Amino acid sequence: PQTIHLKDYTPFGFEAESVELTFRLAPTATRVLSKIRFLPKEGGDGRFFLHGEDLTLISARIDGAPVTPRLVEGGLEAQVPAEPFIWEAEVEISPATNTALEGLYMSPLAREGEAPGPGAMYCTQCEAEGFRKITFYPDRPDVMSVFTVRIEGDAPVMLSNGNPVERGDGFAVWHDPWRKPAYLFALVAGDLRAHPGSFTTMSGKEVALNIWVRPGPDEDKCAFGMEALKRSMTWDEEVYGREYDLDVFNIVAVDDFNMGAMENKGLNVFNSSCVLASPETSTDMNFERIEAIIAHEYFHNWTGNRITCRDWFQLCLKEGLTVFRDAQFTADMRSAPVKRISDVIALRARQFREDNGPLAHPVRPESFVEINNFYTATVYEKGAELIGMLKTLVGDAAYAKALDLYFERHDGDAATIEDWLKVFEDVTGRDLAQFKRWYAQAGTPRLSVTEDFKDGTYTLHFKQETPPTPGQPHKAPFVIPIAVGLLNPNGDEVVPTRVLEMTQAEQSFSFDGLPSKPVPSILRDFSAPVILERASDNTERAFLLAHDTDPFNKWEAGRALAKDVLCRMVSEGATPDGAYLDAALAVLRDDGLDPAFRALALRLPSEDDIAQTLFGAGITPDPVEIHTARETLSQALAQHAADTLPRIYAAMTVEGPYRPEAEDAGKRDLQGTVLGLLSRIDGGAQAAAQYDAAGNMTQQLAALSCLLMIDKGEPELARFYEQWKDDRLVIDKWFGMQALQAPPARAAAVTDALTRHPDFDFRNPNRFRATLGSFAANAAGFHAADGAGYRLLADWLIRLDPLNPQTTARMTTSFETWKRYDADRQALIEGELRRILNTDGLSRDTTEMVSRILG
Ligand code: B3K
Ligand code: ZN
């Protein structure tokens, strides 16, 4: 397979002035007619190449005269005039047999060899390079055009981008006035029902909003998504001054989808798990995630659609910025500290893991084989961290000005990271050359710090070092904003938060006029995505947990304490540390703290996090020992807090009807945490009672999870299935929790049995991820010493790859940490990776991923 390089970028030689598409829908023989007006560009090389994949070319014409283009690898070439011309083509495609869920496909997927069911809908996914599976086209984001789409078929609802123009018997016509790249194209057709809404924009324009679902129970699960959409629209007007720009905004829920959702212009397509919600079937976490994803896709209308990317190397231009914006939105809607802490937990779990393994790559990669493999935590989440650092460095006012300038200067453009940084340079007069290294150098910087105190002056000495990553042995220093505050020994803040700007490999910062040696609170609000290394002890950590005024660092102190205790339990056979148990109990009892914060502070670091930390400290982690240590510490905390648990459990009861709001959700979260501890001492009595009484999915699932945790819950699992067997999103949870929570020694067998369940359709990405993805997240089970876990996952990846390369490739990342483990486990994993790689006809997607993981 061919490697594409950023440095090879060249513009396309033609302008695509307008695109007219006609779809004649038929499950296995859809005809797509295209009519495109191309203008040769000044200085272009005249080479006319159109991408195309899995297309049957029926006919082609240039200016009305039939032509026979040359079919080449990945597309076609034709001789074209030096003047503007009209290209026409007719192709045939087969949506009903498209299991890759890229291009035009049908959902639910038809059983093999059968026709799609009567409820099946047509649906598209084009980002990144799926449009070339629909028709021949210059399928690259810098080719933007105005699309008119005519859909012919018998579906009651037929949608595309933009505004509706005409609707008649058996056809619908849509026109999108905004120039857009092909990856934002979308078409949906089927028997769908709308949950309608409307929004009046800041300039008084009415926008018709719809969430489209299949007829039936889903119709009652749209209200929350609709409200979240309206709140997103208001927020983007108020905070970024961005107004919506079409007469309609449509969202469609689809069951078969490779990711969360897609921001197609005016026609967002959502994985049904990321838009449908009801109190009975969705957890608080589901509600929060749905709200965030709806906001994210909506925000893309300006950061992604109105201003798009020049090429796919610039992906973080739209994704990092849009993740940053949706995080700001969630912080405003809910609790800012809780959102920040949750995001950092996720960043460390996914991005630090990626950045410290064989798949490490810069936020702006320099080469790829398959771009779908680069929709990563690094591009998205680290990309968002870079925006946050930039905002910290230039300040809020300059950030706002720079964004205004960005929208003004680049509206309608396919832009680059250089364009993005330039608006900040122009607004602030700052040189951002060093900052740009964050986009180019991979790896998580280690920031170590030592201190001294003399004559009232307190000095922090920082040193930064970024380990080598694939293809990048040496790194130049980054500019790192380090937010610092100082506390005196009584716990009062003596120096409020100040941002230190570190630019050198080693650098010191002093604070004078201090009566006594302070306790530093460093990297407040997690002001940079680095690993902070500082010799500290558990007394100081407990002190910060009790006194730090920065909520993030307050939580961080508790987490560092727990991690230190767990690591010593694993590596030195230490027993649960009293300092930790006392500190945790104090947090639990502190009614002055937000319940959601208390829940976060009581959650132990994940097993994977501990494995990563041990490995970083030069210790080979044993997943089973880590699991045991974590269980032991939880058990000790349960006993230590035994007298307090019933009181807190009762105090966190939420009265009245279910509301997904942060305040109620926080109480339920803490109550669930307490229930977990209680279950370790009451044999599951309270959890069983909660299960029976639960009136919402949050509490029902929390209770079931507590029972599974203590290896009980067999009857509840059966009842759960009976109750929910007709709701596929709830049944995903049923599959997921069994695979995730199975005791390590039985996890592979339990998961294997789940894959034989009649409801396991491995071609549905949600079900596949719920089962195999959850299993791989069951660290001790997945890493069972006999290798059964590795084999099970590899078997299923090999089976899924020919049908759905994208989801297969994504899930190979379960193996990305293999070099952390002992020689036996490494050999077992390497064996499975090689078995996957040697599979005949392995997709380009999976080949690239497995090769990179093997290194
Ligand atoms: N832009 C899409 C992701 C497309 C993934 C293609 N493999 C969703 C999002 O980030 O909003
Ligand atoms: Zn996005």
XYZ file of C-alpha atoms in Angstrom, residues 23-704:
682
model
C -29.637 8.766 -7.152
C -31.934 5.994 -8.402
C -32.131 3.949 -5.265
C -32.249 0.149 -5.401
C -30.700 -2.132 -2.765
C -28.159 -3.946 -4.903
C -28.190 -1.764 -8.010
C -28.363 1.912 -7.188
C -27.562 4.171 -10.098
C -25.698 7.392 -9.425
C -25.599 10.022 -12.170
C -23.217 12.905 -11.779
C -22.939 16.120 -13.734
C -20.055 18.346 -12.730
C -18.820 21.581 -14.226
C -15.018 21.687 -14.024
C -12.803 24.700 -14.716
C -9.124 24.044 -15.432
C -6.996 26.079 -13.029
C -4.254 28.454 -14.013
C -0.936 26.633 -13.622
C -2.512 23.208 -13.203
C -0.851 20.253 -14.926
C -4.070 19.315 -16.739
C -4.042 15.771 -15.368
C -7.654 14.812 -14.747
C -7.862 12.063 -12.149
C -11.052 11.192 -10.288
C -11.113 8.876 -7.285
C -13.414 5.869 -7.465
C -13.683 2.614 -5.530
C -16.070 -0.329 -5.869
C -17.920 1.457 -8.673
C -19.227 -0.037 -11.895
C -18.875 2.586 -14.584
C -21.880 2.508 -16.909
C -21.105 5.518 -19.055
C -19.205 8.791 -19.130
C -19.465 11.954 -21.198
C -17.569 15.168 -21.593
C -19.593 18.106 -22.881
C -22.270 15.627 -23.941
C -20.005 13.387 -26.027
C -19.424 9.814 -24.832
C -15.866 9.119 -23.632
C -14.047 6.042 -22.444
C -11.948 7.013 -19.437
C -8.956 4.946 -18.430
C -9.677 2.987 -15.263
C -6.584 3.100 -13.055
C -5.735 2.042 -9.499
C -8.144 3.894 -7.192
C -10.017 5.814 -9.877
C -10.002 6.948 -13.483
C -8.192 9.303 -15.818
C -9.501 11.106 -18.863
C -8.378 13.497 -21.576
C -10.169 16.755 -20.938
C -10.437 20.128 -22.714
C -8.347 23.092 -21.624
C -11.569 25.090 -21.300
C -14.399 24.708 -18.753
C -16.290 21.484 -19.424
C -19.128 19.331 -18.162
C -18.246 15.879 -16.874
C -21.047 13.334 -16.671
C -20.924 9.780 -15.432
C -23.316 7.037 -14.498
C -22.209 4.357 -12.060
C -23.812 1.435 -10.291
C -23.282 0.583 -6.624
C -24.737 -1.941 -4.196
C -25.691 -0.391 -0.843
C -27.365 -3.552 0.463
C -24.113 -5.507 0.449
C -21.943 -2.699 1.800
C -20.970 -3.959 5.264
C -17.995 -1.585 5.565
C -20.479 1.206 6.419
C -18.580 3.662 4.271
C -20.116 5.220 1.155
C -23.824 4.445 0.625
C -25.108 1.519 2.677
C -28.239 0.126 4.273
C -29.090 -0.349 7.927
C -29.990 -2.671 9.538
C -27.657 -4.900 7.571
C -29.404 -7.632 5.600
C -28.673 -11.212 6.578
C -26.155 -12.722 4.218
C -27.689 -13.641 0.878
C -31.025 -12.078 1.849
C -32.728 -8.860 0.813
C -32.755 -5.972 3.296
C -35.732 -5.938 5.654
C -38.666 -3.624 5.003
C -37.517 -1.200 7.706
C -34.011 -0.819 6.272
C -32.850 2.698 5.482
C -30.286 4.065 3.076
C -27.539 6.013 4.721
C -24.106 7.439 3.883
C -20.774 7.965 5.604
C -18.220 9.800 3.516
C -15.548 11.156 5.842
C -12.764 10.661 5.228
C -12.704 9.067 1.770
C -16.081 7.375 1.359
C -17.502 9.604 -1.358
C -15.344 7.818 -3.898
C -17.482 4.731 -3.229
C -20.524 6.694 -4.429
C -19.260 8.185 -7.662
C -16.064 9.231 -9.463
C -14.923 12.494 -7.930
C -11.868 14.460 -6.798
C -12.458 13.155 -3.277
C -10.236 15.521 -1.314
C -11.259 18.185 1.177
C -9.754 21.108 -0.744
C -12.100 20.538 -3.672
C -15.269 22.339 -2.646
C -18.424 22.686 -4.645
C -22.128 23.545 -4.580
C -24.248 20.378 -4.595
C -27.747 19.762 -5.919
C -29.082 16.276 -5.237
C -32.084 14.502 -6.691
C -33.141 11.269 -4.974
C -35.470 8.869 -6.765
C -37.054 6.000 -4.858
C -40.109 4.934 -2.960
C -38.940 5.795 0.561
C -41.340 8.051 2.467
C -38.462 10.234 3.617
C -35.508 11.194 1.398
C -32.948 13.652 2.740
C -29.719 15.270 1.641
C -27.643 18.328 2.566
C -28.853 21.886 2.487
C -32.425 23.023 1.925
C -35.330 21.067 0.405
C -36.192 22.320 -3.080
C -38.855 20.019 -4.391
C -40.706 16.917 -3.296
C -42.875 14.838 -5.634
C -44.115 11.347 -6.134
C -41.044 9.151 -5.940
C -38.432 11.911 -5.810
C -36.961 14.669 -3.687
C -34.535 17.445 -4.613
C -32.110 19.171 -2.209
C -29.804 22.097 -2.757
C -26.917 23.104 -0.529
C -25.896 26.698 -1.234
C -22.650 26.414 0.740
C -19.564 25.130 -1.047
C -18.386 21.975 0.625
C -15.965 19.112 0.203
C -17.383 15.723 -0.734
C -16.691 14.254 2.700
C -19.595 16.360 4.032
C -22.054 14.924 1.533
C -24.931 12.881 2.974
C -28.024 11.086 1.813
C -30.630 9.276 3.907
C -33.783 7.540 2.678
C -36.261 5.325 4.454
C -39.404 5.068 6.478
C -38.543 7.590 9.165
C -40.431 9.707 11.662
C -39.409 13.187 12.743
C -39.217 14.575 16.212
C -39.575 18.228 15.203
C -38.361 21.415 16.804
C -37.473 24.920 15.764
C -34.921 27.569 16.527
C -34.844 31.299 15.903
C -31.310 32.469 15.228
C -29.759 35.663 16.574
C -30.699 37.533 13.414
C -34.276 36.275 13.600
C -34.177 33.449 11.043
C -36.413 30.434 11.683
C -34.679 27.075 11.396
C -36.705 23.855 11.229
C -35.041 21.148 13.316
C -35.727 17.429 13.085
C -34.431 14.267 14.652
C -35.322 11.363 12.368
C -35.765 7.826 13.668
C -37.426 4.622 12.566
C -41.098 4.296 13.592
C -41.589 2.685 16.997
C -40.094 3.091 20.450
C -37.222 5.294 19.246
C -39.732 8.065 18.622
C -39.951 8.586 22.379
C -36.195 8.961 22.785
C -35.580 12.199 20.885
C -36.667 14.929 23.276
C -33.389 15.246 25.143
C -31.334 15.370 21.934
C -33.576 18.103 20.561
C -33.141 20.219 23.669
C -29.385 19.648 23.591
C -29.326 20.793 19.962
C -31.146 24.021 20.779
C -28.843 24.704 23.702
C -25.839 24.130 21.419
C -27.188 26.577 18.869
C -27.747 29.230 21.534
C -24.340 28.651 23.099
C -22.463 28.983 19.800
C -24.229 32.299 19.174
C -23.538 33.616 22.648
C -19.969 32.420 23.141
C -18.526 32.383 19.611
C -21.008 34.633 17.776
C -21.722 31.835 15.280
C -25.139 31.646 13.654
C -26.657 28.718 11.778
C -26.871 29.180 8.040
C -29.588 26.966 6.461
C -33.387 26.752 6.722
C -33.266 23.217 8.143
C -31.053 21.152 10.386
C -31.633 17.416 10.291
C -30.259 14.683 12.512
C -30.773 11.017 11.659
C -30.267 8.070 14.030
C -28.796 4.929 12.472
C -28.033 1.608 14.157
C -25.028 0.559 12.084
C -22.305 3.165 12.319
C -18.540 2.951 12.669
C -18.185 5.839 15.082
C -20.258 8.266 17.154
C -21.673 10.712 14.667
C -20.931 12.736 11.541
C -21.258 16.453 10.890
C -22.506 16.387 7.254
C -23.712 19.849 6.253
C -27.289 20.291 7.462
C -27.751 16.531 7.786
C -25.908 15.067 10.739
C -25.926 11.292 10.934
C -25.675 9.785 14.402
C -24.989 6.375 15.779
C -28.327 5.776 17.524
C -26.423 5.178 20.777
C -25.231 8.806 20.625
C -28.589 10.523 20.188
C -31.443 8.373 21.543
C -32.105 8.727 25.251
C -34.750 8.009 27.834
C -34.491 7.769 31.622
C -35.509 4.105 31.579
C -32.968 3.046 28.962
C -30.058 5.502 29.269
C -27.635 6.236 32.074
C -26.577 9.653 33.296
C -23.330 9.068 31.459
C -25.257 8.391 28.239
C -27.157 11.659 28.641
C -23.997 13.653 29.174
C -22.278 12.030 26.220
C -25.260 12.583 23.927
C -25.378 16.247 24.872
C -21.653 16.580 24.148
C -21.766 14.792 20.801
C -24.786 16.727 19.575
C -22.931 19.912 20.484
C -19.721 18.664 18.857
C -21.361 17.849 15.527
C -23.343 21.077 15.574
C -20.222 23.138 16.330
C -18.523 21.566 13.321
C -20.848 23.651 11.165
C -18.390 26.501 11.658
C -15.239 24.681 12.700
C -15.069 22.013 10.027
C -17.732 22.871 7.471
C -17.626 26.639 6.851
C -13.872 26.406 7.436
C -12.644 22.975 6.456
C -9.235 21.293 6.134
C -6.933 21.649 3.153
C -5.876 18.003 3.415
C -6.309 15.206 5.952
C -3.041 15.990 7.690
C -4.820 19.086 9.003
C -7.533 16.987 10.657
C -6.816 18.455 14.110
C -7.671 21.888 12.723
C -11.324 20.943 12.863
C -11.288 18.114 15.407
C -9.047 19.548 18.108
C -10.861 22.869 17.960
C -14.304 21.296 17.953
C -13.474 18.998 20.883
C -12.208 22.059 22.732
C -15.440 23.891 21.965
C -17.667 21.015 23.047
C -15.697 20.738 26.297
C -16.287 24.440 26.955
C -19.971 23.860 26.277
C -20.209 20.942 28.695
C -18.284 22.922 31.324
C -20.876 25.707 30.953
C -23.866 23.364 31.015
C -22.596 21.281 33.930
C -19.666 21.541 36.324
C -16.415 22.887 34.903
C -14.104 21.111 37.398
C -15.901 17.790 37.010
C -15.689 18.076 33.227
C -11.982 18.933 33.373
C -11.177 16.051 35.698
C -13.160 13.586 33.574
C -11.425 14.798 30.433
C -7.985 14.394 31.959
C -8.850 10.872 33.120
C -9.847 10.062 29.544
C -6.817 11.825 28.066
C -4.428 9.807 30.195
C -6.297 6.581 29.570
C -6.353 6.898 25.791
C -3.984 9.573 24.594
C -1.079 9.061 26.984
C -1.377 5.350 26.318
C -1.185 6.013 22.581
C 1.579 8.611 22.894
C 3.740 6.238 24.907
C 3.478 3.245 22.620
C 4.161 2.149 19.045
C 1.212 4.130 17.638
C 2.507 7.505 18.860
C 2.152 10.183 16.187
C 2.122 13.982 16.118
C -1.146 15.906 16.466
C -0.517 16.755 12.835
C 0.833 13.511 11.361
C 3.250 13.695 8.468
C 2.280 10.512 6.665
C -0.394 7.862 6.568
C -1.489 4.838 4.608
C -5.170 4.883 5.616
C -6.448 8.179 7.002
C -9.262 6.522 8.932
C -6.550 5.173 11.221
C -5.728 8.722 12.338
C -9.011 9.680 13.954
C -7.197 9.185 17.219
C -7.084 10.431 20.772
C -3.938 12.317 19.783
C -5.593 14.224 16.940
C -8.816 14.825 18.873
C -8.021 15.071 22.557
C -4.409 16.189 22.488
C -5.452 18.477 19.628
C -7.979 20.050 22.005
C -5.333 20.387 24.725
C -3.203 22.429 22.323
C -6.077 24.879 21.831
C -6.452 25.101 25.606
C -2.719 25.852 26.031
C -2.854 28.475 23.306
C -5.763 30.138 25.085
C -3.871 30.061 28.376
C -0.775 31.550 26.757
C -2.483 34.423 24.928
C -5.320 35.039 27.401
C -9.082 34.939 26.991
C -9.464 38.289 25.273
C -6.830 37.585 22.626
C -8.268 34.115 22.111
C -11.694 35.627 21.378
C -10.171 38.139 18.954
C -8.139 35.479 17.193
C -11.211 33.305 16.725
C -13.173 36.210 15.264
C -10.320 36.836 12.865
C -10.124 33.132 11.994
C -13.807 33.033 11.048
C -13.596 36.271 9.140
C -10.414 35.492 7.265
C -11.004 31.844 6.459
C -14.751 31.451 6.004
C -15.163 29.290 2.904
C -11.544 28.107 2.963
C -9.876 24.747 3.196
C -7.308 25.850 5.767
C -4.134 24.644 7.469
C -2.562 24.715 10.933
C -0.321 27.500 9.611
C -3.426 29.579 8.854
C -4.750 28.857 12.330
C -1.566 29.903 14.116
C -1.199 32.972 11.919
C -4.407 34.541 13.219
C -3.033 34.225 16.750
C 0.264 35.747 15.684
C -1.497 38.613 13.938
C -3.737 39.349 16.891
C -1.059 39.118 19.587
C 2.165 39.917 17.778
C 3.617 36.779 19.301
C 5.871 34.370 17.444
C 4.340 30.920 17.685
C 7.151 28.991 16.006
C 8.024 27.165 19.204
C 4.402 26.506 20.031
C 4.054 24.853 16.628
C 6.299 22.021 17.845
C 3.279 20.730 19.749
C 1.748 19.914 16.374
C 4.866 18.279 14.961
C 6.514 16.348 17.781
C 4.839 13.250 19.192
C 5.198 11.901 22.706
C 4.186 13.039 26.166
C 6.742 15.404 27.722
C 7.942 14.497 31.217
C 8.142 17.579 33.344
C 10.241 17.030 36.424
C 10.489 19.597 39.161
C 12.600 20.187 42.238
C 12.426 23.102 44.647
C 14.393 25.128 47.146
C 13.598 27.762 49.699
C 16.064 30.391 50.951
C 15.627 33.787 52.611
C 11.958 34.012 51.785
C 12.480 33.041 48.156
C 10.946 29.867 46.869
C 12.269 28.496 43.581
C 10.933 25.793 41.319
C 13.421 24.161 38.944
C 11.762 22.513 35.959
C 13.224 20.146 33.433
C 11.389 18.871 30.371
C 12.201 15.788 28.379
C 10.184 14.037 25.700
C 11.007 10.402 25.021
C 11.664 9.172 21.482
C 8.655 8.080 19.434
C 8.495 6.210 16.111
C 10.509 8.186 13.559
C 11.372 10.937 16.065
C 14.445 10.079 18.153
C 15.153 13.652 19.347
C 12.787 16.370 20.500
C 13.281 20.089 20.857
C 11.838 21.773 23.969
C 8.204 22.809 23.983
C 6.695 25.996 25.335
C 4.750 24.771 28.376
C 2.269 26.881 30.317
C 2.582 25.766 33.941
C -0.139 27.095 36.213
C 1.151 27.255 39.781
C -0.281 28.334 43.121
C 1.354 28.211 46.560
C -0.166 27.284 49.907
C 1.280 27.969 53.318
C 1.599 25.139 55.832
C -1.779 26.065 57.369
C -3.431 25.359 54.082
C -4.098 28.969 53.053
C -3.275 30.069 49.571
C -0.385 32.564 49.700
C 0.242 32.876 45.965
C -2.820 32.545 43.752
C -2.600 30.830 40.384
C 0.105 32.241 38.133
C 1.042 30.857 34.710
C 4.760 30.200 34.298
C 5.871 30.020 30.693
C 8.553 27.441 30.287
C 10.433 27.603 26.985
C 13.794 26.005 27.756
C 14.791 22.423 28.428
C 15.582 23.514 31.979
C 14.222 26.595 33.630
C 13.682 28.012 37.117
C 11.011 30.341 38.493
C 11.139 32.168 41.828
C 8.587 33.602 44.234
C 9.839 36.057 46.872
C 8.608 37.431 50.115
C 7.397 34.199 51.600
C 7.507 33.828 55.398
C 7.866 30.054 55.286
C 8.420 27.286 52.803
C 5.146 26.867 50.873
C 3.497 23.755 49.483
C 3.281 24.080 45.703
C 0.240 23.227 43.651
C 1.719 22.679 40.192
C 0.021 22.268 36.812
C -3.300 23.561 38.064
C -6.317 22.711 35.954
C -3.900 20.456 34.062
C -2.503 23.428 32.160
C -0.432 21.252 29.780
C -0.630 17.621 28.578
C 2.540 16.453 30.304
C 3.547 13.923 32.924
C 4.542 15.822 36.042
C 7.270 14.153 38.066
C 7.935 15.421 41.527
C 9.223 13.735 44.628
C 6.381 14.059 47.058
C 5.010 12.021 49.910
C 1.600 10.937 50.984
C 1.428 13.471 53.797
C 1.811 16.278 51.306
C -0.657 14.650 48.908
C -3.202 14.305 51.690
C -2.560 17.948 52.597
C -3.283 19.104 49.042
C -6.317 16.864 48.804
C -7.647 18.619 51.899
C -6.597 22.207 51.116
C -5.866 22.914 47.472
C -8.165 25.616 46.115
C -7.745 24.353 42.572
C -10.349 21.607 42.156
C -8.317 19.778 39.555
C -5.194 19.609 41.705
C -7.246 18.739 44.742
C -8.516 15.710 42.865
C -5.056 15.065 41.408
C -3.549 14.881 44.884
C -6.029 12.178 45.852
C -5.364 10.295 42.685
C -1.586 10.471 43.155
C -2.040 9.181 46.653
C -4.171 6.240 45.516
C -1.793 5.464 42.697
C 1.231 5.495 44.916
C -0.491 3.144 47.351
C -1.579 0.772 44.598
C 1.816 0.736 42.913
C 3.489 -0.092 46.215
C 0.960 -2.820 46.904
C 1.820 -4.405 43.555
C 5.562 -3.888 43.497
C 6.456 -4.202 47.199
C 3.548 -6.262 48.493
C 2.579 -3.321 50.739
C -0.724 -3.394 52.612
C -3.448 -0.757 52.118
C -2.051 2.515 53.406
C -3.823 4.127 56.374
C -3.090 7.643 55.100
C -4.997 6.878 51.935
C -7.917 5.296 53.766
C -8.249 8.280 56.114
C -8.030 10.781 53.285
C -10.610 8.927 51.208
C -12.964 8.693 54.152
C -12.613 12.434 54.775
C -13.601 13.150 51.165
C -16.533 10.781 51.413
C -17.790 12.535 54.529
C -17.201 16.093 53.328
C -20.705 17.280 52.559
C -19.315 20.645 51.496
C -17.919 19.040 48.346
C -19.884 18.469 45.147
C -21.049 14.831 45.135
C -19.776 14.374 41.577
C -16.347 15.540 42.707
C -16.420 13.140 45.644
C -17.324 10.277 43.322
C -14.374 11.145 41.084
C -12.010 11.444 44.028
C -13.040 8.040 45.351
C -12.644 6.256 42.030
C -9.380 4.312 42.025
C -7.032 4.682 39.053
C -7.801 2.098 36.383
C -5.813 -1.104 36.105
C -4.446 0.063 32.780
C -3.325 3.337 34.349
C -1.469 1.445 37.062
C 0.123 -0.843 34.489
C 1.305 2.194 32.530
C 2.694 3.856 35.637
C 4.559 0.746 36.756
C 5.980 0.280 33.296
C 7.109 3.924 33.266
C 8.913 3.237 36.544
C 10.761 0.294 35.032
C 8.585 -2.433 36.575
C 6.968 -5.131 34.419
C 3.276 -4.983 35.268
C 1.329 -8.143 36.030
C -2.330 -7.472 35.137
C -3.651 -10.085 37.516
C -1.670 -8.751 40.464
C -2.819 -5.243 39.653
C -6.396 -6.420 39.636
C -5.943 -8.124 42.982
C -4.326 -5.058 44.554
C -7.136 -2.828 43.352
C -9.731 -5.231 44.756
C -7.876 -5.414 48.061
C -7.698 -1.647 48.395
C -11.403 -1.261 47.581
C -12.225 -3.897 50.139
C -10.102 -2.134 52.756
C -11.786 1.185 52.018
C -15.211 -0.424 52.287
C -14.343 -1.736 55.719
C -12.723 1.515 56.808
C -15.809 3.491 55.756
C -18.376 0.910 56.809
C -20.060 3.106 59.416
C -20.378 6.048 57.054
C -21.647 4.283 53.946
C -25.337 3.903 54.852
C -25.627 7.583 55.772
C -24.122 8.794 52.502
C -26.104 6.267 50.509
C -29.322 7.630 51.994
C -28.251 11.260 51.697
C -27.626 10.876 47.969
C -31.151 9.732 47.227
C -32.706 11.977 44.601
C -36.380 12.706 45.152
C -38.901 13.236 42.378
C -38.881 12.270 38.714
C -35.623 11.538 36.947
C -33.779 14.549 35.553
C -30.502 14.141 33.648
C -29.109 17.419 35.042
C -25.610 17.455 36.509
C -26.754 18.007 40.063
C -28.935 14.909 40.214
C -26.501 12.870 38.156
C -23.702 13.744 40.588
C -25.709 12.458 43.523
C -26.529 9.244 41.711
C -22.873 8.862 40.815
C -21.746 9.152 44.421
C -24.562 6.878 45.518
C -23.404 4.296 42.983
C -19.834 4.568 44.256
C -21.032 4.064 47.809
C -23.159 1.135 46.692
C -20.027 -0.472 45.268
C -18.305 -0.204 48.641
C -21.397 -1.362 50.536
C -21.691 -4.410 48.314
C -18.273 -5.522 49.454
C -19.502 -5.749 53.028
C -23.203 -6.609 52.811
C -22.952 -9.393 50.252
C -24.931 -7.366 47.718
C -28.113 -6.952 49.777
C -28.413 -3.218 49.142
C -27.527 -3.622 45.470
C -30.182 -6.290 45.007
C -32.716 -4.021 46.678
C -31.712 -1.098 44.477
C -31.975 -3.290 41.412
C -35.522 -4.257 42.298
C -36.593 -0.709 43.066
C -34.769 1.084 40.242
C -36.907 3.372 38.108
C -34.125 4.490 35.789
C -31.280 2.860 33.901
C -28.565 4.648 35.886
C -29.599 2.981 39.095
C -30.585 -0.307 37.529
C -27.256 -0.682 35.792
C -25.243 0.533 38.781
C -26.913 -2.095 40.959
C -26.322 -4.847 38.437
